[in-house]
Short mmCIF file of C-alpha atoms and ligand atoms in Angstrom, two decimals:
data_model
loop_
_atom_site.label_atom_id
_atom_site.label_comp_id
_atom_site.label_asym_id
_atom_site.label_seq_id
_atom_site.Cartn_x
_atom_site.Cartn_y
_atom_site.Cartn_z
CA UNK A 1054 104.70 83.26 113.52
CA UNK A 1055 105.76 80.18 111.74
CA UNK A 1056 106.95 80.80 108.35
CA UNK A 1057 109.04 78.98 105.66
CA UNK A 1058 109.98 80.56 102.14
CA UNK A 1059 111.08 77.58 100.85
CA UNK A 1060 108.31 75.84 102.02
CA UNK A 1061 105.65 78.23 101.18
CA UNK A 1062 106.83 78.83 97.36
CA UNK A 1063 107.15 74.95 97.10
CA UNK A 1064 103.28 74.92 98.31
CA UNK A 1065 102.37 77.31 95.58
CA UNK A 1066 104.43 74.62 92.90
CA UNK A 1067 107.39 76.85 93.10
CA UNK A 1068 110.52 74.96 93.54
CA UNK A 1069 113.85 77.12 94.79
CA UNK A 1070 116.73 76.22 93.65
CA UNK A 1071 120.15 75.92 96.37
CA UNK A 1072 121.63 78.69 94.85
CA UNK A 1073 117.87 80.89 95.10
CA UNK A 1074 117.90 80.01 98.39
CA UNK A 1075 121.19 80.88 99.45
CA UNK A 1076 120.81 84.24 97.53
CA UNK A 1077 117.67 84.89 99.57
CA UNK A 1078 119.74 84.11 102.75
CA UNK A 1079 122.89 86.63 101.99
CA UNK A 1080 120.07 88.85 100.92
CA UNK A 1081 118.69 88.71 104.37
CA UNK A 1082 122.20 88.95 105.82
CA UNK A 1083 122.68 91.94 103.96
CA UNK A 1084 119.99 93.96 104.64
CA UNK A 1085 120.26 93.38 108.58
CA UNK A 1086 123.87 94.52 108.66
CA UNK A 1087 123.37 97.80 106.75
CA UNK A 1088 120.27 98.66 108.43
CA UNK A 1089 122.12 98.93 111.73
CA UNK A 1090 123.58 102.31 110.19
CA UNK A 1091 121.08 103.18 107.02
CA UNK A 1092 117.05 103.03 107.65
CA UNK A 1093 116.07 100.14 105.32
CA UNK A 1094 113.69 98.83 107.05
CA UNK A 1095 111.59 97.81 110.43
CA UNK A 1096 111.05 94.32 110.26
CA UNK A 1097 114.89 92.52 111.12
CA UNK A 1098 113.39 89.25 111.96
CA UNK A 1099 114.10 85.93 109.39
CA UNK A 1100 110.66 85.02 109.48
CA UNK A 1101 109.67 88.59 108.83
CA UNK A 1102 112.15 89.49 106.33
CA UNK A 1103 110.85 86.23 104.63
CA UNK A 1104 106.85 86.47 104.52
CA UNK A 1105 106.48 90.16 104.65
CA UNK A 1106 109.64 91.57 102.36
CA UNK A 1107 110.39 88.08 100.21
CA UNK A 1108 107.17 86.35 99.91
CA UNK A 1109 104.75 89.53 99.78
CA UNK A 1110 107.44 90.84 96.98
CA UNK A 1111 106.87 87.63 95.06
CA UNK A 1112 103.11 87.36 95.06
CA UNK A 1113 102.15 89.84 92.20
CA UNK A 1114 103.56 86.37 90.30
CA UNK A 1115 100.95 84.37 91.65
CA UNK A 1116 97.95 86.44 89.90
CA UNK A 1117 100.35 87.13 86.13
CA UNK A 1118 102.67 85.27 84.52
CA UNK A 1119 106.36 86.69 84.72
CA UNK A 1120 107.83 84.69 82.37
CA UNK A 1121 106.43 86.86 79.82
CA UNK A 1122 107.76 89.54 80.89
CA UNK A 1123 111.05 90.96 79.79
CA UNK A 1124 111.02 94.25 81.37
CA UNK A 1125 110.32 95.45 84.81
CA UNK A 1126 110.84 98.90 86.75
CA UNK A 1127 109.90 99.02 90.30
CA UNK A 1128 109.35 102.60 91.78
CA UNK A 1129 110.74 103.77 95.04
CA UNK A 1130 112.16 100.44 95.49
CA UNK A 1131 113.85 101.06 98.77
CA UNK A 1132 115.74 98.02 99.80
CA UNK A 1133 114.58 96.04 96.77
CA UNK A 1134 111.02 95.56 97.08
CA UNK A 1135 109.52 93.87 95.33
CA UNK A 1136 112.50 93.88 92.30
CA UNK A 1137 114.82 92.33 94.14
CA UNK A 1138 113.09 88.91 95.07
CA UNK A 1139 111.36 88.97 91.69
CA UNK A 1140 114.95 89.40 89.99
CA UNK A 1141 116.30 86.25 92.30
CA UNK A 1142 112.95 84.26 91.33
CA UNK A 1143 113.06 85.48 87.24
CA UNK A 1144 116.41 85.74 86.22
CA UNK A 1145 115.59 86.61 83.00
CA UNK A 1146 113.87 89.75 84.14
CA UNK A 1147 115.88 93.26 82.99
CA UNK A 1148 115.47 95.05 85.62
CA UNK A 1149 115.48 98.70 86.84
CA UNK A 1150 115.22 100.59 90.02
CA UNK A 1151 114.33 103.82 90.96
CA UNK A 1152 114.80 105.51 94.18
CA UNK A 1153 115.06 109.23 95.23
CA UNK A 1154 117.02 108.22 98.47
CA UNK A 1155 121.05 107.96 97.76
CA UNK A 1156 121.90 105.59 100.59
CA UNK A 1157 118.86 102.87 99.59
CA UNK A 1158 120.35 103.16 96.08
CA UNK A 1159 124.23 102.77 97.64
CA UNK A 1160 122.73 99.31 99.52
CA UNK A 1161 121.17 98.32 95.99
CA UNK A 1162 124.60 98.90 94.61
CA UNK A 1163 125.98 96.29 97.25
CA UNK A 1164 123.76 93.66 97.14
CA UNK A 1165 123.71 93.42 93.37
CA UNK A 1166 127.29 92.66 93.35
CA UNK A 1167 127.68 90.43 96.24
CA UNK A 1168 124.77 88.43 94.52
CA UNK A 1169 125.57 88.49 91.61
CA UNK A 1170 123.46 89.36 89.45
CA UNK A 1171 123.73 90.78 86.34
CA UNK A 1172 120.42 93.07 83.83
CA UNK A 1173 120.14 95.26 86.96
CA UNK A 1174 119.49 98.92 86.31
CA UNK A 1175 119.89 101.02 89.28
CA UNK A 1176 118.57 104.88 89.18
CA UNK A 1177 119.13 107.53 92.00
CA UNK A 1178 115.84 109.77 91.23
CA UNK A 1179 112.32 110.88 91.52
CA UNK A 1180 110.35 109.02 89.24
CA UNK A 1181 108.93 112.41 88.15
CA UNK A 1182 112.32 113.69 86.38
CA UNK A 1183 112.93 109.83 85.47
CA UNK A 1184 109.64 108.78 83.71
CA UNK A 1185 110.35 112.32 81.40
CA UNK A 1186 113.37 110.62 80.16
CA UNK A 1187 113.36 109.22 76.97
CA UNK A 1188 115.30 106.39 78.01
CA UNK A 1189 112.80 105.12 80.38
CA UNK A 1190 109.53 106.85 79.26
CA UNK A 1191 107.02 104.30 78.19
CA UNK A 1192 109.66 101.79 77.80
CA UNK A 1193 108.62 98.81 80.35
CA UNK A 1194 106.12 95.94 79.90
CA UNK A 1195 105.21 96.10 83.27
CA UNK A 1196 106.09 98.28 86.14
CA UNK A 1197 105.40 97.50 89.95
CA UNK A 1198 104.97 99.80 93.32
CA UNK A 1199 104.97 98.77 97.11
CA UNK A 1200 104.20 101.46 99.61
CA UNK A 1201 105.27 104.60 97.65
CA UNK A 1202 102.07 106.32 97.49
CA UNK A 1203 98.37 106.62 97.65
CA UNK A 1204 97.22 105.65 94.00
CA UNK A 1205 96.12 108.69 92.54
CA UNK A 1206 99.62 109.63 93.10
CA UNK A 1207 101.12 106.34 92.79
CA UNK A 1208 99.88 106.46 89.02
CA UNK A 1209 101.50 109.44 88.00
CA UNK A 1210 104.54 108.05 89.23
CA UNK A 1211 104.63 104.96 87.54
CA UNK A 1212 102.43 104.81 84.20
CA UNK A 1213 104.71 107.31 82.17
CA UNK A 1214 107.20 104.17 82.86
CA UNK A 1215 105.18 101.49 80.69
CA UNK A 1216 104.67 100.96 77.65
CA UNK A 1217 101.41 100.89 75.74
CA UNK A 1218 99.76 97.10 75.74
CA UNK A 1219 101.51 97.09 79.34
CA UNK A 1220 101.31 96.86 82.70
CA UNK A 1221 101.21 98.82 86.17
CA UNK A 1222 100.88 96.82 89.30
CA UNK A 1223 100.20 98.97 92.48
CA UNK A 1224 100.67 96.42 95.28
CA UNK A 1225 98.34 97.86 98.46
CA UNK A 1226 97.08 96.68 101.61
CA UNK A 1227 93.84 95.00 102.02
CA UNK A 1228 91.96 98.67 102.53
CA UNK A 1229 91.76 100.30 98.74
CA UNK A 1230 88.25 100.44 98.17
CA UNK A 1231 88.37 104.31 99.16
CA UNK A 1232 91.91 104.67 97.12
CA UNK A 1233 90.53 103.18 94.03
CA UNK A 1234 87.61 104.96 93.54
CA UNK A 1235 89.85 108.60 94.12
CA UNK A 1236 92.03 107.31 91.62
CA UNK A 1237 89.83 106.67 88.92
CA UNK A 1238 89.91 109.73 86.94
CA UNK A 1239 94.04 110.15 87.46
CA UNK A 1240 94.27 106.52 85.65
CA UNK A 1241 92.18 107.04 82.75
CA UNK A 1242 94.29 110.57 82.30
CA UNK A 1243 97.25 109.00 82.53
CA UNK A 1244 96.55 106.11 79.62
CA UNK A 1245 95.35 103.56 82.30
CA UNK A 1246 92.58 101.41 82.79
CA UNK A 1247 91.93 99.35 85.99
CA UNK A 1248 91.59 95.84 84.80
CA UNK A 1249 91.91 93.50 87.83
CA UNK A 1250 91.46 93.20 91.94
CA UNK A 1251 93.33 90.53 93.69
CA UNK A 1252 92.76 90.07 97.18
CA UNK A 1253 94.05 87.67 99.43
CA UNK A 1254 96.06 87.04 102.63
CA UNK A 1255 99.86 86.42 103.43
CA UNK A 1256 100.12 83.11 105.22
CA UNK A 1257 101.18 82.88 108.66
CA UNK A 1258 98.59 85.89 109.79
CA UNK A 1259 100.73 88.22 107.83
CA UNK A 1260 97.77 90.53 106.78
CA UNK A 1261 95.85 91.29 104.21
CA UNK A 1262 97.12 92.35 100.13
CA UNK A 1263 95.62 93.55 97.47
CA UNK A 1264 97.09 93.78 93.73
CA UNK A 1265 95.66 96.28 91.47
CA UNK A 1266 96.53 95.70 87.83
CA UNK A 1267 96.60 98.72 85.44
CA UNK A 1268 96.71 97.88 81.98
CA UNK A 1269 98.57 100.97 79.67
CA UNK A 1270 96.23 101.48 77.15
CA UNK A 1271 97.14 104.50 75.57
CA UNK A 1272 100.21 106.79 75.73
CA UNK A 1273 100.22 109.34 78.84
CA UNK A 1274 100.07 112.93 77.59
CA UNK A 1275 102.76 114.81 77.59
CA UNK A 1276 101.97 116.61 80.45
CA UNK A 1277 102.53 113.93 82.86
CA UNK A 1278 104.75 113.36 84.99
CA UNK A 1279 104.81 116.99 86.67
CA UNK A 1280 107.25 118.22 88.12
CA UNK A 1281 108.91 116.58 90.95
CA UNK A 1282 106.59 117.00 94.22
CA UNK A 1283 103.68 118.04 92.11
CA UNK A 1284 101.83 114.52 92.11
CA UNK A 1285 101.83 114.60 95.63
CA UNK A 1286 101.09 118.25 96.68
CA UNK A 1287 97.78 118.10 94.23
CA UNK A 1288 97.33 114.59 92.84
CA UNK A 1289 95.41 114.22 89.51
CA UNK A 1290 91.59 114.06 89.66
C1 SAM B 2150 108.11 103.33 102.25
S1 SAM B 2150 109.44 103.06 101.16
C2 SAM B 2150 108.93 101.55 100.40
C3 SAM B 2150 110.07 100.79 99.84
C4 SAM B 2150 109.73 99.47 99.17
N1 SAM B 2150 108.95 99.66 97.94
C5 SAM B 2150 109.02 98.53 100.11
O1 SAM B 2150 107.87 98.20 99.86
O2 SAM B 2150 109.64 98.11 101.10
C6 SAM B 2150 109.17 104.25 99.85
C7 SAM B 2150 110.37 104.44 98.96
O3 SAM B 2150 109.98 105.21 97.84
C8 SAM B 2150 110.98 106.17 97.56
N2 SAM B 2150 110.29 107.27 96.88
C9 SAM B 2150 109.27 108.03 97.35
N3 SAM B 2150 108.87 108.93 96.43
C10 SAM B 2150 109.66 108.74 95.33
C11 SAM B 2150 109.74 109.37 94.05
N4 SAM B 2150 108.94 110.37 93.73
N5 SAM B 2150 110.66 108.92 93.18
C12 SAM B 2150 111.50 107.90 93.51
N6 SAM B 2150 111.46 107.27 94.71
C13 SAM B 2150 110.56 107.68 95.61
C14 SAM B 2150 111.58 106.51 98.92
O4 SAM B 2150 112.90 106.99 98.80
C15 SAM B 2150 111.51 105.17 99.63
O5 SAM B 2150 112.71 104.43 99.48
#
């Protein structure tokens, strides 16, 4: 696999900066040294860190525009994806993370300081407790999943977050057909309305993505989240 950040963002008109690019580099320096002693992540490679944890965690940018955004929350975050890389690329993002695991959170902690950045909000919880808080319930223009959780699930998780007139963007591999159509009825419960399928490929044979955008079109009931554990153990219908 041959693969270029730099290059690839500069063939979608996207030019990084030096200092972008050396933040993606102590990024990647980062993330292999802690993940000799916390589980971050399997892919340690450069070239893999870059296409499948940088450049798949920038493409929901491609399909939206971002620099109408002012708030983001990405759910279950782990090591930063896709917030991170979108923070690095949109500076002007305010953005918050939320993760139920302590020592993805404690990384977080690190490599927001030693990059520098500043409008990062980082949250040790389940989503479930987190999206009942008034401080974050239905608060966020848009907020953004990778690989939390099928989408009937995924949903509950996430659309308390955002708030009406905006978004939820469940990133997804290239097989949702099946996971879209279970989801249907959890979505339109929740205030949600499936606007948009975006399918496409990662370069470099990286596999194929799909973006599902969920506009917020009404304010989720009450009800929702349930309790922490409940989404998953009998996801909405
Ligand atoms: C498979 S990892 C994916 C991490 C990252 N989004 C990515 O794409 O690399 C799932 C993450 O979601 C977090 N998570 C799962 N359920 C959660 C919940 N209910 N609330 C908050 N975080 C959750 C886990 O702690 C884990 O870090």
């Amino acid at each position: 696999m041959a693969f270029d950040l730099t290059q690839a963002l500069a063939e979608r008109g996207w030019a990084l900066t030096a200092a972008q690019r050396e933040a993606f580099d102590r990024y990647y320096r980062l993330l292999v040294a802690w993940n000799e002693r916390v589980n971050l992540t399997a892919i340690t490679d450069p070239e893999g860190v870059a296409l499948k944890h940088f450049y798949d965690s920038l493409t929901p940018a491609f399909y939206t525009d971002f620099s109408g955004i002012s708030s983001l929350v990405d759910i279950g975050s782990g090591a930063g994806f896709p917030g991170l890389p979108l923070k690095l690329r949109f500076p002007h993002l305010a953005l918050t993370i939320v993760d139920s695991l302590k020592k993805r959170i404690a990384f977080l902690e690190e490599a927001v300081r030693e990059l520098g950045l500043s409008g990062v909000t980082l949250i040790h919880g389940r989503a479930e407790a987190v999206g009942r808080d008034p401080a974050h319930r239905e608060r966020y223009d848009v907020a953004i999943a990778r690989a939390v959780a099928r989408l009937n699930v995924l949903g509950e998780l996430c659309l308390p977050f955002v708030r009406v007139g905006g978004l939820f963007i469940a990133m997804k591999g290239s097989d949702v057909d099946d996971e879209v159509r279970e989801a249907q009825g959890a979505i339109a419960t929740l205030g949600g309305s499936l606007e948009r399928i975006e399918r496409f490929a990662l370069p470099a044979n990286g596999g194929g993505r799909t973006l599902l955008f969920i506009a917020k079109r009404s304010p989720t009931p009450a009800a929702y989240p349930r309790k922490p554990g409940m989404p998953e153990k009998k996801p909405l219908r």
